[in-house]
Amino acid sequence: MADDSCTHIQAITDIKQPHKRVCEECVKIGARWVHLRTCQQCNATLCCDSSPNQHATKHAHSSGHPVIASAERGERWLYCYPDDAFAEY
Ligand SMILES: [Zn+2]
Ligand SMILES: [Zn+2]
Ligand SMILES: [Zn+2]
């Protein structure tokens, strides 16, 4: 369950699911991605750190939105950047 030290994940009650299973930023530049993550603040779906452009991490740092969820089918977890906290749901 959620790490007690992370209030960001504790505050999430409904997991935001991706609108489309694409990285919104990679689509604009014609890039490829490996896995997808969905920002739990603004619902942007972006690519993971295994992807060349790492848009989810860039988004978290530039926007200050702390928590992402995996947008991969069958994966049910949240990650908080500022606390480096991981939680399954
Ligand atoms: Zn947190
Ligand atoms: Zn991307
Ligand atoms: Zn966001």
PDB file of C-alpha atoms and ligand atoms in Angstrom:
ATOM      1  CA  MET A   1       0.000   0.000   0.000  1.00  0.00           C
ATOM      2  CA  ALA A   2       0.950   3.662  -0.087  1.00  0.00           C
ATOM      3  CA  ASP A   3       4.094   4.778   1.631  1.00  0.00           C
ATOM      4  CA  ASP A   4       3.035   6.683   4.744  1.00  0.00           C
ATOM      5  CA  SER A   5       5.456   9.485   4.007  1.00  0.00           C
ATOM      6  CA  CYS A   6       3.781  10.363   0.691  1.00  0.00           C
ATOM      7  CA  THR A   7       0.670  12.467   1.120  1.00  0.00           C
ATOM      8  CA  HIS A   8       0.329  12.899  -2.657  1.00  0.00           C
ATOM      9  CA  ILE A   9      -0.530   9.252  -3.258  1.00  0.00           C
ATOM     10  CA  GLN A  10      -2.687   9.117  -0.129  1.00  0.00           C
ATOM     11  CA  ALA A  11      -4.756  12.015  -1.485  1.00  0.00           C
ATOM     12  CA  ILE A  12      -5.671  10.119  -4.658  1.00  0.00           C
ATOM     13  CA  THR A  13      -9.033   8.406  -4.511  1.00  0.00           C
ATOM     14  CA  ASP A  14      -9.847   7.899  -8.197  1.00  0.00           C
ATOM     15  CA  ILE A  15      -7.118   6.776 -10.550  1.00  0.00           C
ATOM     16  CA  LYS A  16      -7.112   8.795 -13.779  1.00  0.00           C
ATOM     17  CA  GLN A  17      -6.980   6.499 -16.774  1.00  0.00           C
ATOM     18  CA  PRO A  18      -5.486   7.494 -20.145  1.00  0.00           C
ATOM     19  CA  HIS A  19      -7.806   9.046 -22.753  1.00  0.00           C
ATOM     20  CA  LYS A  20      -5.759   7.440 -25.512  1.00  0.00           C
ATOM     21  CA  ARG A  21      -2.886   5.003 -25.216  1.00  0.00           C
ATOM     22  CA  VAL A  22      -0.339   7.277 -26.876  1.00  0.00           C
ATOM     23  CA  CYS A  23       2.309   9.679 -25.587  1.00  0.00           C
ATOM     24  CA  GLU A  24       0.843  13.096 -26.393  1.00  0.00           C
ATOM     25  CA  GLU A  25       4.273  14.681 -26.813  1.00  0.00           C
ATOM     26  CA  CYS A  26       5.817  11.856 -28.855  1.00  0.00           C
ATOM     27  CA  VAL A  27       2.881  12.011 -31.277  1.00  0.00           C
ATOM     28  CA  LYS A  28       3.655  15.701 -31.934  1.00  0.00           C
ATOM     29  CA  ILE A  29       7.287  15.021 -32.817  1.00  0.00           C
ATOM     30  CA  GLY A  30       6.870  11.611 -34.431  1.00  0.00           C
ATOM     31  CA  ALA A  31       8.904   9.833 -31.744  1.00  0.00           C
ATOM     32  CA  ARG A  32       8.447   6.346 -30.317  1.00  0.00           C
ATOM     33  CA  TRP A  33       7.879   5.318 -26.745  1.00  0.00           C
ATOM     34  CA  VAL A  34       8.186   2.166 -24.660  1.00  0.00           C
ATOM     35  CA  HIS A  35       5.631   2.434 -21.863  1.00  0.00           C
ATOM     36  CA  LEU A  36       2.989   4.996 -20.959  1.00  0.00           C
ATOM     37  CA  ARG A  37       2.243   6.849 -17.730  1.00  0.00           C
ATOM     38  CA  THR A  38      -0.733   9.060 -16.877  1.00  0.00           C
ATOM     39  CA  CYS A  39      -0.337  12.231 -14.799  1.00  0.00           C
ATOM     40  CA  GLN A  40      -2.775  12.085 -11.902  1.00  0.00           C
ATOM     41  CA  GLN A  41      -3.118  15.861 -11.758  1.00  0.00           C
ATOM     42  CA  CYS A  42      -3.906  16.832 -15.362  1.00  0.00           C
ATOM     43  CA  ASN A  43      -4.541  13.434 -16.991  1.00  0.00           C
ATOM     44  CA  ALA A  44      -1.758  13.857 -19.559  1.00  0.00           C
ATOM     45  CA  THR A  45      -0.510  10.513 -20.870  1.00  0.00           C
ATOM     46  CA  LEU A  46       3.225  10.531 -21.511  1.00  0.00           C
ATOM     47  CA  CYS A  47       6.120   8.134 -21.974  1.00  0.00           C
ATOM     48  CA  CYS A  48       8.247   6.421 -19.332  1.00  0.00           C
ATOM     49  CA  ASP A  49      11.933   6.637 -18.457  1.00  0.00           C
ATOM     50  CA  SER A  50      12.744   3.692 -20.726  1.00  0.00           C
ATOM     51  CA  SER A  51      11.534   5.793 -23.665  1.00  0.00           C
ATOM     52  CA  PRO A  52      13.990   8.062 -25.532  1.00  0.00           C
ATOM     53  CA  ASN A  53      12.191  11.273 -24.607  1.00  0.00           C
ATOM     54  CA  GLN A  54      11.071  10.487 -21.038  1.00  0.00           C
ATOM     55  CA  HIS A  55       8.141  12.857 -21.335  1.00  0.00           C
ATOM     56  CA  ALA A  56       6.421  11.790 -18.102  1.00  0.00           C
ATOM     57  CA  THR A  57       9.453  12.695 -16.005  1.00  0.00           C
ATOM     58  CA  LYS A  58       9.980  15.961 -17.900  1.00  0.00           C
ATOM     59  CA  HIS A  59       6.325  16.823 -17.351  1.00  0.00           C
ATOM     60  CA  ALA A  60       6.523  16.104 -13.626  1.00  0.00           C
ATOM     61  CA  HIS A  61       9.566  18.332 -13.230  1.00  0.00           C
ATOM     62  CA  SER A  62       8.314  21.198 -15.376  1.00  0.00           C
ATOM     63  CA  SER A  63       4.712  21.196 -14.126  1.00  0.00           C
ATOM     64  CA  GLY A  64       5.248  20.173 -10.511  1.00  0.00           C
ATOM     65  CA  HIS A  65       2.579  17.469 -10.865  1.00  0.00           C
ATOM     66  CA  PRO A  66       3.820  14.818  -8.433  1.00  0.00           C
ATOM     67  CA  VAL A  67       2.058  11.536  -9.184  1.00  0.00           C
ATOM     68  CA  ILE A  68       1.812   9.310 -12.249  1.00  0.00           C
ATOM     69  CA  ALA A  69       0.012   6.019 -12.735  1.00  0.00           C
ATOM     70  CA  SER A  70       1.074   3.323 -15.138  1.00  0.00           C
ATOM     71  CA  ALA A  71      -1.068   3.467 -18.260  1.00  0.00           C
ATOM     72  CA  GLU A  72      -0.091  -0.068 -19.257  1.00  0.00           C
ATOM     73  CA  ARG A  73      -2.790  -2.713 -19.269  1.00  0.00           C
ATOM     74  CA  GLY A  74      -2.522  -5.014 -16.286  1.00  0.00           C
ATOM     75  CA  GLU A  75      -0.298  -2.636 -14.314  1.00  0.00           C
ATOM     76  CA  ARG A  76      -1.885  -0.996 -11.304  1.00  0.00           C
ATOM     77  CA  TRP A  77       0.560   1.287  -9.572  1.00  0.00           C
ATOM     78  CA  LEU A  78       1.258   4.900  -8.733  1.00  0.00           C
ATOM     79  CA  TYR A  79       4.571   6.707  -8.442  1.00  0.00           C
ATOM     80  CA  CYS A  80       5.321  10.009  -6.695  1.00  0.00           C
ATOM     81  CA  TYR A  81       8.325  11.942  -8.011  1.00  0.00           C
ATOM     82  CA  PRO A  82       9.051  14.277  -5.070  1.00  0.00           C
ATOM     83  CA  ASP A  83       8.872  11.464  -2.514  1.00  0.00           C
ATOM     84  CA  ASP A  84      10.206   8.688  -4.781  1.00  0.00           C
ATOM     85  CA  ALA A  85       7.277   6.657  -3.470  1.00  0.00           C
ATOM     86  CA  PHE A  86       5.666   3.698  -5.222  1.00  0.00           C
ATOM     87  CA  ALA A  87       2.279   2.202  -4.418  1.00  0.00           C
ATOM     88  CA  GLU A  88       0.138  -0.527  -5.928  1.00  0.00           C
ATOM     89  CA  TYR A  89      -3.616  -0.193  -5.931  1.00  0.00           C
TER      90      TYR A  89
HETATM   91 ZN    ZN B   1       4.379  12.244  -2.613  1.00  0.00          ZN
HETATM   92 ZN    ZN B   2       6.867  10.798 -25.123  1.00  0.00          ZN
HETATM   93 ZN    ZN B   3       0.272  16.775 -15.230  1.00  0.00          ZN
END
